[in-house]
mmCIF file of C-alpha atoms in Angstrom:
data_model
loop_
_atom_site.group_PDB
_atom_site.id
_atom_site.type_symbol
_atom_site.label_atom_id
_atom_site.label_comp_id
_atom_site.label_asym_id
_atom_site.label_seq_id
_atom_site.Cartn_x
_atom_site.Cartn_y
_atom_site.Cartn_z
ATOM 1 C CA ILE A 29 -10.215 -35.623 -6.920
ATOM 2 C CA CYS A 30 -10.193 -34.909 -3.243
ATOM 3 C CA GLU A 31 -12.460 -32.427 -1.457
ATOM 4 C CA LYS A 32 -9.713 -30.184 -1.009
ATOM 5 C CA ASP A 33 -8.938 -30.045 -4.706
ATOM 6 C CA LYS A 34 -12.531 -29.472 -5.317
ATOM 7 C CA ARG A 35 -12.504 -26.210 -3.384
ATOM 8 C CA LEU A 36 -9.379 -25.203 -4.735
ATOM 9 C CA MET A 37 -10.846 -25.431 -8.376
ATOM 10 C CA VAL A 38 -13.684 -23.528 -7.044
ATOM 11 C CA TYR A 39 -11.875 -20.553 -5.738
ATOM 12 C CA SER A 40 -9.327 -20.669 -8.782
ATOM 13 C CA ALA A 41 -12.374 -20.494 -11.009
ATOM 14 C CA LEU A 42 -13.961 -17.569 -8.984
ATOM 15 C CA PHE A 43 -10.457 -15.807 -9.030
ATOM 16 C CA GLY A 44 -10.576 -16.328 -12.709
ATOM 17 C CA LEU A 45 -13.930 -14.830 -13.132
ATOM 18 C CA VAL A 46 -13.397 -11.840 -11.403
ATOM 19 C CA ILE A 47 -9.880 -10.971 -12.767
ATOM 20 C CA SER A 48 -10.907 -11.775 -16.442
ATOM 21 C CA SER A 49 -13.974 -9.581 -16.020
ATOM 22 C CA PHE A 50 -11.938 -6.903 -14.679
ATOM 23 C CA SER A 51 -9.405 -7.072 -17.525
ATOM 24 C CA VAL A 52 -11.934 -7.449 -20.538
ATOM 25 C CA VAL A 53 -14.314 -4.843 -19.430
ATOM 26 C CA GLY A 54 -11.850 -2.505 -18.467
ATOM 27 C CA ALA A 55 -9.550 -2.826 -21.463
ATOM 28 C CA SER A 56 -12.786 -2.381 -23.439
ATOM 29 C CA MET A 57 -13.953 0.835 -21.709
ATOM 30 C CA ALA A 58 -10.373 2.194 -22.012
ATOM 31 C CA LYS A 59 -10.022 1.731 -25.687
ATOM 32 C CA MET A 60 -13.615 2.412 -26.760
ATOM 33 C CA LYS A 61 -14.924 4.440 -23.796
ATOM 34 C CA ARG A 62 -18.087 2.450 -23.873
ATOM 35 C CA LEU A 63 -19.118 -1.276 -23.743
ATOM 36 C CA ASN A 64 -22.441 -1.330 -26.088
ATOM 37 C CA TRP A 65 -20.145 -1.716 -29.065
ATOM 38 C CA ILE A 66 -20.091 -5.480 -28.122
ATOM 39 C CA PHE A 67 -23.385 -6.004 -29.153
ATOM 40 C CA GLU A 68 -23.282 -4.123 -32.387
ATOM 41 C CA ASN A 69 -22.625 -7.296 -34.633
ATOM 42 C CA GLN A 70 -21.966 -11.063 -33.898
ATOM 43 C CA ASN A 71 -18.056 -10.775 -34.815
ATOM 44 C CA TYR A 72 -17.732 -8.124 -31.913
ATOM 45 C CA LEU A 73 -19.668 -10.352 -29.808
ATOM 46 C CA LEU A 74 -17.735 -13.430 -30.688
ATOM 47 C CA ASN A 75 -14.458 -11.924 -30.251
ATOM 48 C CA PHE A 76 -15.684 -10.233 -26.851
ATOM 49 C CA LEU A 77 -16.478 -14.007 -25.638
ATOM 50 C CA ASN A 78 -13.594 -15.447 -26.945
ATOM 51 C CA LEU A 79 -11.196 -12.905 -25.258
ATOM 52 C CA TYR A 80 -13.184 -13.384 -21.979
ATOM 53 C CA TYR A 81 -13.421 -17.063 -22.138
ATOM 54 C CA ALA A 82 -9.175 -17.123 -22.949
ATOM 55 C CA GLN A 83 -8.544 -14.864 -20.015
ATOM 56 C CA PHE A 84 -10.681 -16.664 -17.838
ATOM 57 C CA ILE A 85 -8.629 -19.961 -18.407
ATOM 58 C CA LEU A 86 -5.267 -18.367 -18.252
ATOM 59 C CA TYR A 87 -6.282 -16.520 -14.656
ATOM 60 C CA ALA A 88 -7.968 -19.860 -13.198
ATOM 61 C CA SER A 89 -5.083 -21.976 -14.288
ATOM 62 C CA CYS A 90 -2.522 -19.728 -12.913
ATOM 63 C CA ALA A 91 -4.548 -19.484 -9.834
ATOM 64 C CA TYR A 92 -4.975 -23.295 -9.335
ATOM 65 C CA LEU A 93 -1.273 -23.826 -10.071
ATOM 66 C CA GLY A 94 -0.061 -20.982 -7.577
ATOM 67 C CA PHE A 95 -2.488 -22.309 -4.656
ATOM 68 C CA GLN A 96 -1.374 -25.662 -5.488
ATOM 69 C CA TRP A 97 2.228 -24.673 -4.733
ATOM 70 C CA LEU A 98 1.511 -22.507 -1.820
ATOM 71 C CA ASN A 99 -0.295 -25.136 -0.413
ATOM 72 C CA LYS A 100 2.280 -27.809 -0.693
ATOM 73 C CA TYR A 101 4.805 -25.201 0.560
ATOM 74 C CA LEU A 102 2.742 -24.277 3.488
ATOM 75 C CA GLN A 103 2.084 -28.168 4.432
ATOM 76 C CA ALA A 104 5.901 -28.666 3.907
ATOM 77 C CA LYS A 105 6.820 -25.835 6.500
ATOM 78 C CA THR A 106 10.240 -25.893 5.072
ATOM 79 C CA ALA A 107 12.330 -22.721 5.495
ATOM 80 C CA PRO A 108 16.103 -22.076 4.363
ATOM 81 C CA VAL A 109 18.686 -22.592 7.058
ATOM 82 C CA GLY A 110 20.307 -18.921 8.559
ATOM 83 C CA THR A 111 17.078 -16.824 7.867
ATOM 84 C CA SER A 112 16.165 -15.730 10.954
ATOM 85 C CA PHE A 113 15.438 -12.304 11.087
ATOM 86 C CA SER A 114 18.498 -9.991 11.330
ATOM 87 C CA MET A 115 18.788 -6.206 11.780
ATOM 88 C CA LYS A 116 22.154 -6.292 10.593
ATOM 89 C CA ARG A 117 21.122 -7.383 7.291
ATOM 90 C CA VAL A 118 18.219 -4.922 7.174
ATOM 91 C CA LEU A 119 20.954 -2.196 7.393
ATOM 92 C CA LEU A 120 22.769 -3.965 4.488
ATOM 93 C CA TRP A 121 19.835 -4.422 2.134
ATOM 94 C CA TRP A 122 18.932 -0.822 3.126
ATOM 95 C CA GLY A 123 22.443 0.653 2.040
ATOM 96 C CA ILE A 124 22.304 -1.423 -1.374
ATOM 97 C CA LEU A 125 18.895 -0.317 -2.026
ATOM 98 C CA MET A 126 19.976 3.458 -1.388
ATOM 99 C CA PHE A 127 22.969 2.775 -3.808
ATOM 100 C CA PHE A 128 20.353 1.926 -6.660
ATOM 101 C CA TYR A 129 17.896 4.527 -5.762
ATOM 102 C CA LEU A 130 20.363 7.761 -5.330
ATOM 103 C CA PRO A 131 21.004 7.977 -9.253
ATOM 104 C CA TRP A 132 17.303 8.784 -9.590
ATOM 105 C CA TYR A 133 17.343 11.338 -6.714
ATOM 106 C CA LEU A 134 20.416 13.192 -8.425
ATOM 107 C CA LEU A 135 18.452 12.957 -11.602
ATOM 108 C CA LEU A 136 15.127 14.435 -10.667
ATOM 109 C CA TYR A 137 16.386 16.391 -7.853
ATOM 110 C CA PRO A 138 14.577 18.011 -5.744
ATOM 111 C CA GLY A 139 11.966 15.580 -6.743
ATOM 112 C CA ILE A 140 8.455 15.311 -8.266
ATOM 113 C CA LEU A 141 5.402 17.120 -7.098
ATOM 114 C CA THR A 142 2.091 16.161 -8.134
ATOM 115 C CA PRO A 143 -1.010 18.885 -8.079
ATOM 116 C CA ASP A 144 -2.117 17.586 -4.619
ATOM 117 C CA SER A 145 1.671 17.599 -3.510
ATOM 118 C CA GLY A 146 2.154 21.298 -4.744
ATOM 119 C CA ASN A 147 -1.060 22.346 -3.069
ATOM 120 C CA GLN A 148 0.478 20.818 -0.026
ATOM 121 C CA VAL A 149 3.769 22.495 0.064
ATOM 122 C CA TYR A 150 1.991 25.620 -0.618
ATOM 123 C CA ASP A 151 -0.146 25.057 2.720
ATOM 124 C CA ALA A 152 3.218 24.163 4.442
ATOM 125 C CA ILE A 153 5.088 27.351 3.567
ATOM 126 C CA THR A 154 2.019 29.828 3.870
ATOM 127 C CA PRO A 155 1.266 30.540 7.457
ATOM 128 C CA GLU A 156 -2.343 31.801 6.771
ATOM 129 C CA SER A 157 -2.997 28.783 4.749
ATOM 130 C CA LEU A 158 -3.534 25.321 6.703
ATOM 131 C CA SER A 159 -6.410 23.031 5.335
ATOM 132 C CA ASP A 160 -7.068 19.304 6.417
ATOM 133 C CA HIS A 161 -7.794 18.386 2.524
ATOM 134 C CA HIS A 162 -4.408 16.723 2.176
ATOM 135 C CA SER A 163 -3.651 15.778 5.689
ATOM 136 C CA ALA A 164 -2.955 18.591 8.143
ATOM 137 C CA PHE A 165 -0.457 16.331 10.202
ATOM 138 C CA LEU A 166 2.126 15.897 6.870
ATOM 139 C CA THR A 167 1.609 19.260 6.032
ATOM 140 C CA LEU A 168 2.933 20.420 9.469
ATOM 141 C CA VAL A 169 5.901 18.033 9.152
ATOM 142 C CA LEU A 170 6.470 19.673 5.870
ATOM 143 C CA ARG A 171 6.339 23.019 7.337
ATOM 144 C CA ALA A 172 8.798 21.804 9.968
ATOM 145 C CA ILE A 173 11.435 21.293 7.342
ATOM 146 C CA LEU A 174 10.446 23.718 4.647
ATOM 147 C CA VAL A 175 9.995 26.752 6.472
ATOM 148 C CA PRO A 176 13.601 26.605 8.586
ATOM 149 C CA VAL A 177 15.574 25.348 5.474
ATOM 150 C CA ARG A 178 14.113 28.249 3.501
ATOM 151 C CA ASN A 179 14.728 30.772 6.038
ATOM 152 C CA MET A 180 18.182 29.839 6.733
ATOM 153 C CA SER A 181 19.253 29.173 2.818
ATOM 154 C CA GLY A 182 16.523 31.101 0.833
ATOM 155 C CA SER A 183 15.781 28.116 -1.306
ATOM 156 C CA LEU A 184 12.539 26.247 -1.165
ATOM 157 C CA GLN A 185 14.202 23.760 -3.614
ATOM 158 C CA LEU A 186 16.768 22.622 -1.021
ATOM 159 C CA GLY A 187 13.991 22.106 1.530
ATOM 160 C CA ILE A 188 11.830 20.044 -1.122
ATOM 161 C CA GLY A 189 14.988 18.144 -2.007
ATOM 162 C CA ILE A 190 15.507 17.185 2.007
ATOM 163 C CA CYS A 191 11.874 16.014 2.208
ATOM 164 C CA THR A 192 12.280 14.188 -0.608
ATOM 165 C CA LEU A 193 15.599 12.317 0.573
ATOM 166 C CA PHE A 194 13.838 11.567 3.978
ATOM 167 C CA GLN A 195 11.132 9.942 1.983
ATOM 168 C CA MET A 196 13.560 7.987 -0.232
ATOM 169 C CA LEU A 197 15.361 6.673 3.250
ATOM 170 C CA LEU A 198 11.924 5.566 4.890
ATOM 171 C CA MET A 199 10.813 3.958 1.675
ATOM 172 C CA THR A 200 14.126 2.072 0.967
ATOM 173 C CA PHE A 201 14.266 1.284 4.639
ATOM 174 C CA ALA A 202 10.728 -0.311 4.638
ATOM 175 C CA PHE A 203 11.837 -2.349 1.550
ATOM 176 C CA ALA A 204 14.912 -3.843 3.344
ATOM 177 C CA LEU A 205 12.583 -4.509 6.289
ATOM 178 C CA CYS A 206 10.295 -6.462 3.947
ATOM 179 C CA TYR A 207 12.800 -8.350 2.158
ATOM 180 C CA GLU A 208 14.312 -9.560 5.188
ATOM 181 C CA TRP A 209 10.926 -10.575 6.395
ATOM 182 C CA LEU A 210 10.233 -12.197 3.109
ATOM 183 C CA LEU A 211 13.605 -14.304 3.127
ATOM 184 C CA PRO A 212 12.219 -17.418 5.090
ATOM 185 C CA TYR A 213 9.362 -17.733 2.381
ATOM 186 C CA LEU A 214 11.852 -17.881 -0.431
ATOM 187 C CA ASN A 215 13.026 -21.414 -0.041
ATOM 188 C CA HIS A 216 15.303 -20.747 -3.383
ATOM 189 C CA ARG A 217 18.508 -18.490 -4.150
ATOM 190 C CA LEU A 218 16.901 -17.603 -7.341
ATOM 191 C CA PHE A 219 13.714 -16.216 -5.619
ATOM 192 C CA GLY A 220 15.269 -14.248 -3.078
ATOM 193 C CA ILE A 221 17.672 -12.600 -5.867
ATOM 194 C CA ALA A 222 14.614 -11.947 -8.103
ATOM 195 C CA VAL A 223 12.641 -10.222 -5.342
ATOM 196 C CA PHE A 224 15.812 -8.163 -4.511
ATOM 197 C CA LEU A 225 16.144 -6.785 -7.700
ATOM 198 C CA TRP A 226 12.504 -6.453 -8.073
ATOM 199 C CA PHE A 227 12.840 -4.131 -5.005
ATOM 200 C CA ALA A 228 15.843 -2.426 -6.326
ATOM 201 C CA VAL A 229 15.659 -1.712 -10.022
ATOM 202 C CA TYR A 230 11.787 -1.617 -10.626
ATOM 203 C CA PRO A 231 11.661 1.986 -11.971
ATOM 204 C CA VAL A 232 8.446 2.525 -10.608
ATOM 205 C CA PHE A 233 9.534 2.140 -7.157
ATOM 206 C CA SER A 234 12.397 4.632 -8.006
ATOM 207 C CA VAL A 235 10.267 7.218 -9.570
ATOM 208 C CA PHE A 236 7.853 6.940 -6.295
ATOM 209 C CA SER A 237 10.689 7.418 -4.099
ATOM 210 C CA VAL A 238 11.100 10.906 -5.327
ATOM 211 C CA THR A 239 7.688 11.901 -5.924
ATOM 212 C CA LEU A 240 6.868 14.018 -2.626
ATOM 213 C CA TRP A 241 3.351 12.770 -2.172
ATOM 214 C CA LYS A 242 1.139 11.588 0.607
ATOM 215 C CA ASP A 243 0.391 8.560 -0.907
ATOM 216 C CA ILE A 244 3.714 7.176 -1.214
ATOM 217 C CA LEU A 245 3.920 7.538 2.853
ATOM 218 C CA PHE A 246 0.501 6.125 3.225
ATOM 219 C CA SER A 247 1.830 3.135 1.090
ATOM 220 C CA ILE A 248 4.843 2.601 3.261
ATOM 221 C CA PHE A 249 3.181 2.518 6.367
ATOM 222 C CA VAL A 250 0.468 -0.117 4.950
ATOM 223 C CA LEU A 251 3.495 -2.143 3.858
ATOM 224 C CA LEU A 252 4.773 -2.189 7.283
ATOM 225 C CA LEU A 253 1.272 -3.045 8.990
ATOM 226 C CA MET A 254 1.147 -6.382 6.344
ATOM 227 C CA ILE A 255 4.854 -7.037 8.144
ATOM 228 C CA CYS A 256 3.512 -6.484 11.644
ATOM 229 C CA LEU A 257 0.126 -8.580 10.800
ATOM 230 C CA ASP A 258 2.223 -11.414 9.207
ATOM 231 C CA SER A 259 4.552 -11.719 12.493
ATOM 232 C CA ALA A 260 1.596 -11.671 14.690
ATOM 233 C CA ALA A 261 -0.071 -14.542 12.781
ATOM 234 C CA ASN A 262 2.872 -16.477 12.661
ATOM 235 C CA ASP A 263 3.856 -16.361 16.096
ATOM 236 C CA GLU A 264 1.060 -14.598 18.287
ATOM 237 C CA GLU A 265 2.846 -15.299 21.623
ATOM 238 C CA ASN A 266 5.976 -13.588 20.680
ATOM 239 C CA PHE A 267 4.510 -10.871 19.071
ATOM 240 C CA PHE A 268 2.405 -9.614 22.131
ATOM 241 C CA SER A 269 5.437 -10.235 24.446
ATOM 242 C CA SER A 270 7.556 -7.880 22.443
ATOM 243 C CA ARG A 271 7.140 -4.113 23.153
ATOM 244 C CA ARG A 272 8.957 -3.257 20.162
ATOM 245 C CA LYS A 273 6.551 -4.974 17.844
ATOM 246 C CA LYS A 274 3.402 -3.731 19.604
ATOM 247 C CA ILE A 275 4.930 -0.287 19.371
ATOM 248 C CA GLY A 276 5.142 -0.759 15.715
ATOM 249 C CA LEU A 277 1.588 -2.069 15.420
ATOM 250 C CA PHE A 278 0.344 1.117 17.401
ATOM 251 C CA LEU A 279 2.470 3.272 14.886
ATOM 252 C CA THR A 280 1.432 2.028 11.813
ATOM 253 C CA LEU A 281 -2.306 1.781 12.790
ATOM 254 C CA LEU A 282 -2.040 5.516 13.565
ATOM 255 C CA LEU A 283 0.015 7.038 10.664
ATOM 256 C CA ILE A 284 -2.061 5.190 7.824
ATOM 257 C CA PRO A 285 -5.189 7.429 8.569
ATOM 258 C CA LEU A 286 -3.043 10.669 9.483
ATOM 259 C CA MET A 287 -1.429 10.181 6.185
ATOM 260 C CA ARG A 288 -4.567 9.703 4.220
ATOM 261 C CA HIS A 289 -8.222 10.435 5.569
ATOM 262 C CA ASN A 290 -9.642 7.219 4.027
ATOM 263 C CA GLY A 291 -7.034 5.265 5.683
ATOM 264 C CA LEU A 292 -9.289 5.552 8.680
ATOM 265 C CA SER A 293 -11.113 2.645 6.845
ATOM 266 C CA ILE A 294 -8.115 0.402 6.901
ATOM 267 C CA THR A 295 -7.390 1.045 10.663
ATOM 268 C CA ALA A 296 -10.744 0.476 11.832
ATOM 269 C CA VAL A 297 -11.142 -2.743 9.687
ATOM 270 C CA MET A 298 -7.792 -3.933 10.915
ATOM 271 C CA SER A 299 -8.602 -3.258 14.543
ATOM 272 C CA ILE A 300 -11.845 -5.319 14.230
ATOM 273 C CA TYR A 301 -9.532 -7.941 12.646
ATOM 274 C CA LEU A 302 -7.071 -8.041 15.305
ATOM 275 C CA PHE A 303 -9.703 -7.944 18.066
ATOM 276 C CA PHE A 304 -11.431 -11.519 16.803
ATOM 277 C CA CYS A 305 -8.209 -13.134 15.454
ATOM 278 C CA PHE A 306 -5.978 -12.895 18.357
ATOM 279 C CA LYS A 307 -8.529 -13.882 21.175
ATOM 280 C CA LYS A 308 -5.827 -14.708 23.975
ATOM 281 C CA HIS A 309 -4.570 -10.990 23.571
ATOM 282 C CA ARG A 310 -7.986 -9.114 23.387
ATOM 283 C CA ARG A 311 -6.805 -6.684 26.272
ATOM 284 C CA GLN A 312 -3.699 -5.829 24.466
ATOM 285 C CA VAL A 313 -5.189 -5.286 21.217
ATOM 286 C CA ALA A 314 -7.967 -3.275 22.524
ATOM 287 C CA ALA A 315 -5.499 -1.269 24.618
ATOM 288 C CA ILE A 316 -3.693 -0.567 21.502
ATOM 289 C CA CYS A 317 -6.452 -0.012 19.041
ATOM 290 C CA GLY A 318 -8.140 2.122 21.698
ATOM 291 C CA SER A 319 -5.188 4.155 21.954
ATOM 292 C CA VAL A 320 -5.020 4.699 18.363
ATOM 293 C CA LEU A 321 -8.585 5.903 18.435
ATOM 294 C CA ALA A 322 -8.463 8.268 21.282
ATOM 295 C CA ILE A 323 -5.230 9.913 19.676
ATOM 296 C CA TYR A 324 -6.973 10.269 16.266
ATOM 297 C CA CYS A 325 -9.816 11.794 17.948
ATOM 298 C CA LEU A 326 -7.751 13.882 19.800
ATOM 299 C CA TRP A 327 -5.920 15.319 16.952
ATOM 300 C CA LYS A 328 -9.079 15.232 14.659
ATOM 301 C CA PHE A 329 -11.713 17.160 17.164
ATOM 302 C CA MET A 330 -9.563 19.321 19.551
ATOM 303 C CA LEU A 331 -6.206 19.930 18.219
ATOM 304 C CA LEU A 332 -7.104 20.737 14.371
ATOM 305 C CA PRO A 333 -9.899 23.222 15.633
ATOM 306 C CA ALA A 334 -7.345 24.745 18.346
ATOM 307 C CA MET A 335 -4.985 25.501 15.400
ATOM 308 C CA ASN A 336 -7.660 26.978 13.123
ATOM 309 C CA VAL A 337 -7.185 24.330 10.311
ATOM 310 C CA THR A 338 -9.860 24.510 7.784
ATOM 311 C CA PRO A 339 -11.453 21.282 7.889
ATOM 312 C CA ILE A 340 -12.780 18.644 5.236
ATOM 313 C CA THR A 341 -16.190 17.092 4.406
ATOM 314 C CA PRO A 342 -17.101 13.617 5.804
ATOM 315 C CA ALA A 343 -17.124 12.267 2.211
ATOM 316 C CA HIS A 344 -13.366 12.445 1.858
ATOM 317 C CA ILE A 345 -12.704 10.652 5.340
ATOM 318 C CA TYR A 346 -14.744 7.726 4.280
ATOM 319 C CA SER A 347 -14.333 7.459 0.770
ATOM 320 C CA VAL A 348 -12.329 4.476 -0.920
ATOM 321 C CA GLN A 349 -13.581 2.853 -3.821
ATOM 322 C CA GLU A 350 -16.647 5.147 -3.674
ATOM 323 C CA GLN A 351 -14.939 8.238 -4.430
ATOM 324 C CA GLN A 352 -13.538 6.947 -7.866
ATOM 325 C CA LEU A 353 -16.910 5.603 -8.605
ATOM 326 C CA VAL A 354 -18.640 8.835 -8.009
ATOM 327 C CA ARG A 355 -15.938 10.866 -10.030
ATOM 328 C CA LEU A 356 -16.633 8.236 -13.184
ATOM 329 C CA LEU A 357 -20.369 8.835 -12.795
ATOM 330 C CA ASP A 358 -20.127 12.730 -12.506
ATOM 331 C CA GLU A 359 -17.357 13.280 -15.447
ATOM 332 C CA HIS A 360 -18.185 10.302 -17.793
ATOM 333 C CA ARG A 361 -21.886 9.792 -17.331
ATOM 334 C CA ASP A 362 -22.846 9.496 -20.882
ATOM 335 C CA GLU A 363 -20.134 6.862 -21.693
ATOM 336 C CA LEU A 364 -21.014 5.000 -18.573
#
């Protein structure tokens, strides 16, 4: 076995170890609400270890085979003919995806509201209530649509339906763009069909597209950021010589923290990554990331106070996984 294969086996084993740990422990917590049941008798312990071992072998084997396939594919560097990026095809994919998603929009009109988005809609239609708890930026965007529509039609439902439709249009366009970007990586027609069907008919996407929620928009911009990073990694010179691509990177880095406060963590980490990864274009990276930080600070520390927006605690801004751990500790201390 060559040295590369040994490293591949080590990485696959680590991947299997981590994923099987999350899977088995998480399933046990979800079912039993505790973990000490494992040690109540020998049969329980044996069953737990057998399940852990089986899942470890499964995940490690799948990871090893997947890494091997990916390694061979990257070394071959073969891409199908005629898969250069085409905006015309993006528009075609966009139209087809909308065809699949529109029935869900009509079925669930004007859309689904989570408790968070319900509160945000209330803030949007109430002049004296404007809080930064659920992103004041998105609240103001909703207000710019909901209030005029309600004044003209007398219907809040119509305004929510328009916001949901805009979100669906943005989500399907992002998926169409992503699919077109993925085509060079899909070196078999069946892979291409399978991926497109996943975007088109996977019901979770369809339901999310009509759920008026900041997390949906946040996820869309994270997906677009991944496309920008992949584009820069594959062809650094072309990316940083394209004004359109640099504007796209700037907008995604800015909109991610404006959609969710803890999105600031992503923007900060990505800025550091970009600065050290693309050494030839550090000035441009510094200009893009510096502009994002300047605009975000201007919005956060000058414009929001000027508009008398109720601020939030710093814990909301910097929490990612920590927030969920604290909730678990607070609400399920005894079980934990």
